[in-house]
Amino acid sequence: MELYKNQALKIYNTLSGEKETFTPIHPGNIGMYVCGPTVYSNVHLGNVRTFMSFDVIYRYLLHLDYKVRYVRNITDAGHLTDDGDVANDRFVKQSRLEKLEPMEIVQKYTVDFHKVLDTFNFLPPTIEPTATGHILEQIELTQKLIELGFAYESMGSVYFDVFAYNAKGLNYGALSNRNIDELFAHTRDLDGQSEKKNPQDFALWKNASPAHIMRWNSPWGEGFPGWHLECTAMSTKYLGQTFDIHGGGMDLKFPHHECEVAQGTACNGHSPVNFWMHTNMLTMNGLRMSKSTGNYILPMELLSGENSFFEKPFEPNIVRFCFLQAHYRSVLDISNDAMVASEKGYHRLMEAYKLIADLTTSTSSSLSIASWKQSCYDAMNDDFNTPILIAQLFEGARFINLVNDGSATITAEDLLDLSNTLAHFIFDVLGMDNPAAGTSNSTEKLKGVVEMLIEMRNQARANKNFALSDEIRDNLLSLGIQLKDGKEGTTFTT
């Protein structure tokens, strides 16, 4: 492993627009911060794609024997869609819609977020802080920005002064490659923003109106933090004033991450992050996913088959395999055909992997396993290129089939190396759930019992005994087992 760890890992840095050789600030240790969910609704597939990309990045860094502190926050307060209108606080809007307290909304959708990620076999971050758990740090950070001349108080709110930042030779717009003069020239005054010096100034702290539910005491009166501030407060608390990697979806590059750069630089006099990483968007059937257009599906609906876009349910491993066949910086489009093809490809790879135990060894190898293994590392060392890695894994599978057919040979030593390398990349790095490791006698027995009940239900329906048929279905549902009738028969999910 040491041989591969010492080889150059290149990461595309959004700040420079280039792939750069990655060198951690502290040898052998990596600090990585990823913007987590805003927990006011169910996690969507686009979120899953982003977090899956960073799950693989985290897994690969661990595989290279780095000690990684992975911080992924939970935004549970202060997420304004528009600094000028506190009525756009997503938690307040959702709490009124569902007639629940804001923290009930937070708990409900935080549980959903963790459930979905667990289903897709994500590794948990090492620290998962919340915005509400770091109000004091955000207030202190705001006070420091005021003292340094980068922020100002207005009518109980505090705003970051973008003009003052740029006047000191700094560059608001460097991350997103935006021209600040053009931003000012093309920005119209918005209602409710009169308390700002400039429309581009962003909220660090917002004054709470009498009707606003989520509120905390501060030196400027009762209020709540702005959205951008929490990540600066939490990342610096757990990773230091400068850390290695900051990630998130490309939709966060501006304004959220741009504001983080400005806040961190203003506070500490230097850029807060060495490498900025951004994942691209997820589309479905060639179109942007949107609730308003109906081109939208939740993760669990894709797994259960309860949707009008896909012909059948797909296992979490298949979804994960499909997602990782696109590079994290490329647009990923999912469709029924793409999922079916991924299912066939995944099973083909796994069938080859299962053949390893039955292969006959020889005195020589037809393929250089060392060169093939190097190609796998080369793929991941080139900005975590999972599509190329998967192509190399299929090359390994092709060789296994040739050996199995007697068309190629492999030594015992190379067979062990091949087996270990495939296991490391399929399960440890790509994060596929290992069926062999996850199957237990109790699971098999449960499957057998449910299949027996399905057969009894089918017989009841054939005999027009619909009362018994419905009773079997409803009793299984009460135990958390859902039946789904389709063209190919009845399937179940737990």
Coordinates of C-alpha atoms in Angstrom, one line a residue:
M1 CA 0.0 0.0 0.0
E2 CA 2.8 2.4 0.8
L3 CA 4.0 2.3 -2.9
Y4 CA 0.7 3.6 -4.1
K5 CA 0.2 6.1 -1.3
N6 CA 3.5 7.8 -2.3
Q7 CA 2.3 8.4 -5.8
A8 CA 0.8 11.8 -6.8
L9 CA -2.9 12.3 -6.2
K10 CA -4.2 15.1 -8.4
I11 CA -7.4 16.9 -7.5
Y12 CA -9.3 19.5 -9.6
N13 CA -9.3 22.7 -7.6
T14 CA -12.2 25.0 -8.4
L15 CA -10.3 28.0 -7.1
S16 CA -7.5 27.6 -9.7
G17 CA -9.6 25.8 -12.4
E18 CA -6.9 23.2 -12.7
K19 CA -5.9 19.8 -11.5
E20 CA -3.2 20.2 -8.8
T21 CA -1.0 17.7 -6.9
F22 CA -2.5 17.2 -3.5
T23 CA -0.3 17.6 -0.5
P24 CA -2.0 17.7 2.9
I25 CA -1.2 20.5 5.3
H26 CA -0.2 18.0 8.0
P27 CA 1.5 14.9 6.6
G28 CA -0.6 11.8 6.9
N29 CA -3.6 13.8 8.1
I30 CA -6.4 15.4 6.1
G31 CA -9.2 17.8 7.1
M32 CA -12.2 17.7 4.8
Y33 CA -15.5 19.7 5.2
V34 CA -18.6 19.0 3.1
C35 CA -21.7 21.1 3.2
G36 CA -24.5 18.9 4.4
P37 CA -28.2 19.0 4.0
T38 CA -30.7 21.7 4.9
V39 CA -33.1 19.5 6.8
Y40 CA -36.5 21.0 6.0
S41 CA -37.6 18.3 3.5
N42 CA -36.7 14.8 2.3
V43 CA -33.2 14.4 0.9
H44 CA -33.4 14.2 -2.9
L45 CA -31.4 12.2 -5.4
G46 CA -29.2 15.2 -6.3
N47 CA -28.1 15.4 -2.7
V48 CA -27.4 11.6 -2.7
R49 CA -25.2 12.0 -5.8
T50 CA -23.2 14.8 -4.1
F51 CA -22.7 13.0 -0.8
M52 CA -22.0 9.7 -2.6
S53 CA -19.1 11.4 -4.5
F54 CA -17.6 12.6 -1.2
D55 CA -18.2 9.3 0.4
V56 CA -16.0 7.7 -2.3
I57 CA -13.4 10.4 -1.9
Y58 CA -13.4 9.9 1.9
R59 CA -13.2 6.1 1.4
Y60 CA -10.2 6.4 -1.0
L61 CA -8.3 8.7 1.3
L62 CA -8.8 6.2 4.1
H63 CA -7.7 3.4 1.7
L64 CA -4.5 5.3 1.2
D65 CA -3.9 5.2 4.9
Y66 CA -4.6 8.8 5.6
K67 CA -6.2 9.8 8.9
V68 CA -9.2 11.9 7.8
R69 CA -11.3 14.2 9.9
Y70 CA -14.4 14.4 7.8
V71 CA -16.9 17.1 8.9
R72 CA -20.3 17.3 7.3
N73 CA -22.7 19.8 8.8
I74 CA -26.5 19.8 9.3
T75 CA -28.1 23.1 8.4
D76 CA -31.1 23.4 10.9
A77 CA -31.5 27.1 11.1
G78 CA -30.9 30.4 9.2
H79 CA -31.2 29.1 5.7
L80 CA -32.7 32.2 3.9
T81 CA -33.4 32.0 0.2
D82 CA -33.3 35.8 0.2
D83 CA -31.5 38.0 2.7
G84 CA -34.0 40.7 2.3
D85 CA -37.1 38.7 3.3
V86 CA -37.1 36.7 6.5
A87 CA -40.4 35.1 5.4
N88 CA -38.3 33.0 3.1
D89 CA -36.8 31.1 6.0
R90 CA -37.3 27.5 4.8
F91 CA -37.7 26.0 8.3
V92 CA -40.4 28.5 9.3
K93 CA -42.3 28.0 6.0
Q94 CA -42.2 24.2 6.3
S95 CA -43.2 24.3 10.0
R96 CA -46.3 26.3 9.1
L97 CA -47.1 24.0 6.2
E98 CA -46.9 20.8 8.3
K99 CA -48.1 22.5 11.5
L100 CA -45.1 21.3 13.4
E101 CA -42.5 23.1 15.5
P102 CA -39.3 24.0 13.5
M103 CA -37.2 21.6 15.5
E104 CA -39.8 18.8 14.8
I105 CA -39.2 19.5 11.1
V106 CA -35.4 19.3 11.7
Q107 CA -35.7 16.0 13.6
K108 CA -38.1 14.5 11.0
Y109 CA -35.9 15.2 8.0
T110 CA -32.6 14.6 9.7
V111 CA -33.8 11.1 10.5
D112 CA -34.8 10.7 6.8
F113 CA -31.4 11.9 5.7
H114 CA -29.5 9.4 7.8
K115 CA -31.9 6.6 6.8
V116 CA -31.3 7.2 3.1
L117 CA -27.6 7.5 3.4
D118 CA -27.4 4.3 5.5
T119 CA -29.5 2.5 2.8
F120 CA -26.8 3.4 0.3
N121 CA -24.0 2.2 2.5
F122 CA -22.4 5.6 3.3
L123 CA -19.7 5.9 5.9
P124 CA -20.7 8.4 8.6
P125 CA -18.6 11.6 8.9
T126 CA -16.3 11.8 11.9
I127 CA -18.1 15.0 13.0
E128 CA -21.6 16.1 12.1
P129 CA -22.2 19.5 13.7
T130 CA -25.4 21.5 13.5
A131 CA -26.0 25.2 13.0
T132 CA -28.1 25.5 16.1
G133 CA -25.4 23.9 18.1
H134 CA -22.9 26.6 17.2
I135 CA -24.8 29.9 17.7
L136 CA -22.2 31.2 20.1
E137 CA -19.4 30.6 17.6
Q138 CA -21.3 32.4 14.9
I139 CA -22.0 35.4 17.1
E140 CA -18.3 35.6 18.0
L141 CA -17.3 35.4 14.4
T142 CA -19.7 38.2 13.5
Q143 CA -18.3 40.4 16.3
K144 CA -14.8 39.8 14.9
L145 CA -15.8 40.8 11.4
I146 CA -17.3 44.0 12.7
E147 CA -14.2 44.8 14.7
L148 CA -12.0 44.2 11.6
G149 CA -14.1 46.5 9.5
F150 CA -15.6 43.9 7.2
A151 CA -19.2 44.0 8.6
Y152 CA -21.7 46.5 9.9
E153 CA -24.9 46.5 12.0
S154 CA -28.1 47.8 10.6
M155 CA -31.5 47.8 12.2
G156 CA -30.7 44.8 14.4
S157 CA -29.1 42.8 11.5
V158 CA -25.4 42.4 10.6
Y159 CA -24.2 42.3 7.0
F160 CA -20.8 41.5 5.5
D161 CA -19.5 44.5 3.6
V162 CA -18.4 43.3 0.1
F163 CA -17.2 46.8 -0.9
A164 CA -15.0 47.0 2.2
Y165 CA -13.6 43.5 1.5
N166 CA -12.6 44.4 -2.1
A167 CA -11.3 47.8 -1.1
K168 CA -8.6 46.1 0.9
G169 CA -7.3 44.3 -2.1
L170 CA -9.2 41.1 -1.7
N171 CA -11.4 39.5 -4.4
Y172 CA -15.0 38.6 -3.7
G173 CA -15.8 36.5 -6.8
A174 CA -12.5 34.7 -7.1
L175 CA -14.0 31.2 -6.4
S176 CA -16.9 31.5 -8.8
N177 CA -14.8 33.6 -11.3
R178 CA -17.3 36.5 -11.2
N179 CA -16.4 40.1 -11.8
I180 CA -17.5 42.1 -8.8
D181 CA -18.0 45.3 -10.9
E182 CA -20.4 43.4 -13.1
L183 CA -22.2 42.1 -10.1
F184 CA -22.8 45.6 -8.9
A185 CA -23.7 47.0 -12.3
H186 CA -26.3 44.3 -13.0
T187 CA -28.0 44.2 -9.5
R188 CA -31.2 46.0 -9.0
D189 CA -32.4 47.2 -5.6
L190 CA -34.8 44.7 -4.0
D191 CA -37.6 45.5 -1.6
G192 CA -36.6 44.8 1.9
Q193 CA -32.9 45.3 1.3
S194 CA -32.8 49.0 2.2
E195 CA -31.0 48.2 5.4
K196 CA -28.0 47.0 3.4
K197 CA -25.3 49.4 2.2
N198 CA -25.0 47.5 -1.1
P199 CA -27.3 44.8 -2.6
Q200 CA -24.4 42.3 -2.8
D201 CA -23.8 42.5 1.0
F202 CA -24.9 39.2 2.7
A203 CA -26.4 38.6 6.1
L204 CA -24.3 37.4 9.0
W205 CA -27.1 37.8 11.5
K206 CA -30.7 38.7 10.9
N207 CA -33.1 40.6 13.2
A208 CA -36.1 38.4 14.1
S209 CA -39.5 39.8 13.6
P210 CA -42.1 39.2 16.3
A211 CA -43.6 36.4 14.3
H212 CA -40.3 34.6 13.6
I213 CA -40.1 31.4 15.6
M214 CA -36.4 30.5 15.6
R215 CA -34.5 33.2 17.5
W216 CA -31.6 33.7 19.8
N217 CA -30.2 36.5 21.9
S218 CA -27.2 38.4 20.5
P219 CA -25.4 41.8 21.0
W220 CA -27.7 43.2 18.3
G221 CA -31.0 41.9 19.7
E222 CA -33.0 38.7 19.2
G223 CA -32.3 37.1 15.8
F224 CA -30.8 34.2 14.0
P225 CA -27.6 33.5 11.9
G226 CA -27.3 33.9 8.2
W227 CA -26.8 30.8 6.1
H228 CA -23.2 31.3 5.0
L229 CA -21.8 31.9 8.5
E230 CA -22.4 28.5 10.0
C231 CA -19.9 26.7 7.7
T232 CA -17.1 29.1 8.4
A233 CA -17.7 28.9 12.1
M234 CA -17.9 25.1 12.2
S235 CA -15.1 24.3 9.7
T236 CA -12.6 26.5 11.5
K237 CA -13.6 25.2 14.9
Y238 CA -13.0 21.6 13.9
L239 CA -10.4 21.8 11.1
G240 CA -8.5 25.1 11.8
Q241 CA -8.1 28.4 10.1
T242 CA -6.8 26.6 6.9
F243 CA -7.7 23.1 6.0
D244 CA -7.3 20.7 3.1
I245 CA -10.6 20.1 1.3
H246 CA -14.0 21.8 1.2
G247 CA -16.7 20.2 -0.9
G248 CA -20.3 20.6 -2.0
G249 CA -22.6 20.7 -5.0
M250 CA -21.8 23.2 -7.8
D251 CA -25.0 25.1 -6.9
L252 CA -23.3 26.1 -3.7
K253 CA -20.2 27.7 -5.4
F254 CA -22.0 31.0 -5.5
P255 CA -23.0 32.6 -3.3
H256 CA -22.5 30.2 -0.4
H257 CA -18.9 29.1 -0.9
E258 CA -17.9 32.5 -2.2
C259 CA -19.2 34.0 1.0
E260 CA -17.2 31.4 3.0
V261 CA -14.0 32.3 1.2
A262 CA -14.7 36.0 2.0
Q263 CA -15.5 35.4 5.7
G264 CA -12.5 33.1 6.3
T265 CA -10.1 35.4 4.5
A266 CA -11.4 38.5 6.2
C267 CA -11.1 36.9 9.7
N268 CA -7.7 35.3 9.3
G269 CA -5.9 37.2 6.6
H270 CA -5.6 34.1 4.3
S271 CA -7.7 31.7 2.2
P272 CA -9.4 29.2 4.5
V273 CA -9.2 26.2 2.1
N274 CA -6.5 24.7 -0.1
F275 CA -8.7 22.6 -2.4
W276 CA -12.3 23.5 -3.3
M277 CA -14.2 20.6 -4.9
H278 CA -17.7 20.7 -6.5
T279 CA -19.9 18.0 -7.9
N280 CA -22.1 18.4 -10.9
M281 CA -25.8 18.1 -11.2
L282 CA -28.1 15.1 -11.6
T283 CA -30.7 15.0 -14.3
M284 CA -33.4 12.4 -15.2
N285 CA -34.3 11.5 -18.7
G286 CA -32.2 14.4 -20.0
L287 CA -34.2 17.0 -18.0
R288 CA -33.5 18.9 -14.8
M289 CA -35.3 17.2 -11.8
S290 CA -37.9 19.5 -10.5
K291 CA -41.1 19.1 -8.4
S292 CA -42.8 21.8 -10.4
T293 CA -42.4 20.0 -13.7
G294 CA -43.1 16.5 -12.3
N295 CA -39.7 15.2 -13.4
Y296 CA -38.9 14.2 -9.9
I297 CA -38.3 11.1 -7.8
L298 CA -37.2 10.5 -4.2
P299 CA -34.4 8.0 -3.4
M300 CA -36.7 5.5 -1.7
E301 CA -39.2 5.6 -4.6
L302 CA -36.4 4.6 -6.9
L303 CA -35.5 1.6 -4.6
S304 CA -39.1 0.5 -4.1
G305 CA -40.3 0.9 -7.7
E306 CA -43.2 3.1 -6.7
N307 CA -42.8 5.6 -9.5
S308 CA -43.8 6.1 -13.1
F309 CA -40.2 6.6 -14.5
F310 CA -38.6 3.2 -13.9
E311 CA -39.9 -0.3 -14.9
K312 CA -39.0 -2.0 -11.6
P313 CA -37.3 -1.5 -8.2
F314 CA -33.5 -1.2 -8.1
E315 CA -31.2 -2.3 -5.3
P316 CA -29.1 0.4 -3.6
N317 CA -25.9 -1.3 -5.0
I318 CA -27.3 -0.8 -8.5
V319 CA -28.0 2.9 -7.9
R320 CA -24.6 3.4 -6.5
F321 CA -23.0 1.6 -9.4
C322 CA -24.9 3.7 -11.9
F323 CA -24.0 7.0 -10.1
L324 CA -20.3 6.2 -10.0
Q325 CA -20.1 5.5 -13.7
A326 CA -20.0 9.2 -14.2
H327 CA -17.2 11.4 -13.0
Y328 CA -18.2 13.6 -10.0
R329 CA -17.6 16.8 -12.1
S330 CA -19.8 15.6 -15.0
V331 CA -23.5 15.9 -15.3
L332 CA -25.1 12.5 -14.5
D333 CA -28.3 11.6 -16.3
I334 CA -30.4 8.7 -15.0
S335 CA -33.0 6.9 -17.0
N336 CA -34.7 3.5 -17.0
D337 CA -32.2 2.3 -19.7
A338 CA -29.2 3.5 -17.7
M339 CA -30.4 1.8 -14.6
V340 CA -31.1 -1.5 -16.4
A341 CA -27.7 -1.4 -18.1
S342 CA -26.0 -0.6 -14.7
E343 CA -27.8 -3.6 -13.1
K344 CA -26.5 -5.9 -15.9
G345 CA -23.0 -4.5 -15.6
Y346 CA -22.9 -4.8 -11.8
H347 CA -24.1 -8.4 -11.8
R348 CA -21.6 -9.2 -14.5
L349 CA -18.8 -7.8 -12.4
M350 CA -19.9 -9.6 -9.3
E351 CA -20.4 -12.9 -11.1
A352 CA -16.7 -12.7 -12.2
Y353 CA -15.6 -11.8 -8.7
K354 CA -17.4 -14.9 -7.3
L355 CA -15.5 -17.1 -9.7
I356 CA -12.1 -16.2 -8.1
A357 CA -12.4 -18.9 -5.4
D358 CA -12.7 -21.7 -8.0
L359 CA -9.9 -20.6 -10.4
T360 CA -7.0 -23.0 -11.0
T361 CA -3.6 -21.5 -10.6
S362 CA -0.5 -22.0 -12.8
T363 CA 3.2 -21.3 -12.9
S364 CA 2.8 -18.1 -14.9
S365 CA 0.3 -15.3 -15.5
S366 CA -1.0 -14.2 -18.9
L367 CA -1.7 -10.7 -17.5
S368 CA 0.5 -8.4 -15.5
I369 CA -1.6 -8.1 -12.4
A370 CA 0.8 -5.4 -11.1
S371 CA 0.3 -3.2 -14.2
W372 CA -3.5 -3.8 -14.0
K373 CA -3.5 -2.9 -10.3
Q374 CA -1.5 0.3 -11.0
S375 CA -4.1 1.3 -13.6
C376 CA -6.8 1.2 -10.9
Y377 CA -4.8 3.5 -8.7
D378 CA -3.9 5.7 -11.6
A379 CA -7.7 6.2 -12.3
M380 CA -8.4 7.2 -8.7
N381 CA -5.3 9.3 -8.4
D382 CA -6.5 11.3 -11.4
D383 CA -9.1 13.4 -9.6
F384 CA -11.0 10.3 -8.3
N385 CA -12.0 9.1 -11.7
T386 CA -14.5 6.4 -10.9
P387 CA -15.7 5.7 -14.5
I388 CA -12.1 4.8 -15.5
L389 CA -11.7 2.7 -12.3
I390 CA -14.8 0.8 -13.1
A391 CA -13.6 0.2 -16.7
Q392 CA -10.4 -1.3 -15.2
L393 CA -12.4 -3.5 -12.8
F394 CA -14.3 -4.9 -15.8
E395 CA -10.9 -5.6 -17.4
G396 CA -10.0 -7.6 -14.3
A397 CA -13.4 -9.4 -14.6
R398 CA -12.6 -10.2 -18.3
F399 CA -9.3 -11.8 -17.3
I400 CA -11.0 -13.8 -14.5
N401 CA -13.4 -15.2 -17.1
L402 CA -10.5 -16.1 -19.5
V403 CA -8.8 -18.0 -16.7
N404 CA -12.0 -19.7 -15.8
D405 CA -12.4 -20.8 -19.5
G406 CA -8.8 -22.1 -19.6
S407 CA -7.8 -19.3 -22.1
A408 CA -5.5 -17.6 -19.7
T409 CA -3.3 -18.5 -16.7
I410 CA -2.6 -16.9 -13.3
T411 CA -0.2 -17.7 -10.5
A412 CA -1.3 -18.2 -6.9
E413 CA 0.4 -15.0 -5.8
D414 CA -1.2 -13.0 -8.6
L415 CA -4.6 -14.5 -7.9
L416 CA -4.4 -13.3 -4.3
D417 CA -3.3 -9.9 -5.4
L418 CA -6.1 -9.7 -8.0
S419 CA -8.7 -10.9 -5.4
N420 CA -7.6 -8.4 -2.8
T421 CA -7.4 -5.5 -5.3
L422 CA -10.9 -6.1 -6.6
A423 CA -12.3 -6.4 -3.0
H424 CA -10.6 -3.2 -2.0
F425 CA -11.9 -1.2 -4.9
I426 CA -15.4 -2.7 -5.2
F427 CA -16.3 -2.7 -1.5
D428 CA -13.8 -0.4 0.4
V429 CA -13.5 2.4 -2.2
L430 CA -16.6 2.4 -4.4
G431 CA -18.6 1.4 -1.3
M432 CA -20.7 -1.4 -2.7
D433 CA -22.4 -3.4 0.1
N434 CA -20.8 -6.9 0.1
P435 CA -23.6 -9.4 -0.3
A436 CA -21.4 -12.2 1.1
A437 CA -20.6 -10.1 4.2
G438 CA -24.2 -8.9 4.7
T439 CA -26.1 -12.2 4.3
S440 CA -27.1 -14.0 7.4
N441 CA -29.1 -17.1 8.2
S442 CA -31.8 -14.9 9.7
T443 CA -32.0 -12.8 6.5
E444 CA -32.4 -15.9 4.3
K445 CA -35.0 -17.4 6.6
L446 CA -37.0 -14.1 6.5
K447 CA -36.8 -14.1 2.7
G448 CA -38.1 -17.7 2.7
V449 CA -41.0 -16.9 5.0
V450 CA -42.1 -13.9 3.0
E451 CA -41.9 -15.8 -0.2
M452 CA -44.0 -18.5 1.3
L453 CA -46.6 -15.9 2.3
I454 CA -46.5 -14.4 -1.1
E455 CA -47.3 -17.8 -2.6
M456 CA -50.2 -18.3 -0.1
R457 CA -51.5 -14.8 -1.1
N458 CA -51.3 -15.7 -4.8
Q459 CA -53.3 -18.9 -4.2
A460 CA -55.9 -16.9 -2.2
R461 CA -56.3 -14.5 -5.1
A462 CA -56.6 -17.3 -7.6
N463 CA -59.4 -18.8 -5.4
K464 CA -61.0 -15.3 -5.2
N465 CA -60.4 -15.2 -1.5
F466 CA -59.6 -11.5 -1.5
A467 CA -60.2 -11.1 2.2
L468 CA -57.3 -13.5 3.0
S469 CA -55.2 -11.9 0.3
D470 CA -55.6 -8.5 1.8
E471 CA -55.0 -9.8 5.3
I472 CA -51.6 -11.2 4.3
R473 CA -50.6 -8.0 2.6
D474 CA -51.7 -5.8 5.5
N475 CA -50.1 -7.9 8.1
L476 CA -46.8 -7.9 6.3
L477 CA -47.1 -4.1 5.9
S478 CA -47.6 -3.7 9.6
L479 CA -44.3 -5.5 10.1
G480 CA -42.5 -3.1 7.7
I481 CA -42.6 -5.5 4.7
Q482 CA -44.2 -4.0 1.6
L483 CA -45.5 -6.1 -1.3
K484 CA -45.5 -4.8 -4.8
D485 CA -47.4 -6.5 -7.6
G486 CA -45.8 -6.2 -11.1
K487 CA -45.8 -7.9 -14.5
E488 CA -43.1 -10.3 -13.4
G489 CA -44.8 -11.2 -10.2
T490 CA -44.8 -10.0 -6.6
T491 CA -41.7 -8.5 -5.0
F492 CA -41.2 -7.1 -1.5
T493 CA -39.1 -4.4 0.2
T494 CA -38.3 -4.0 3.9

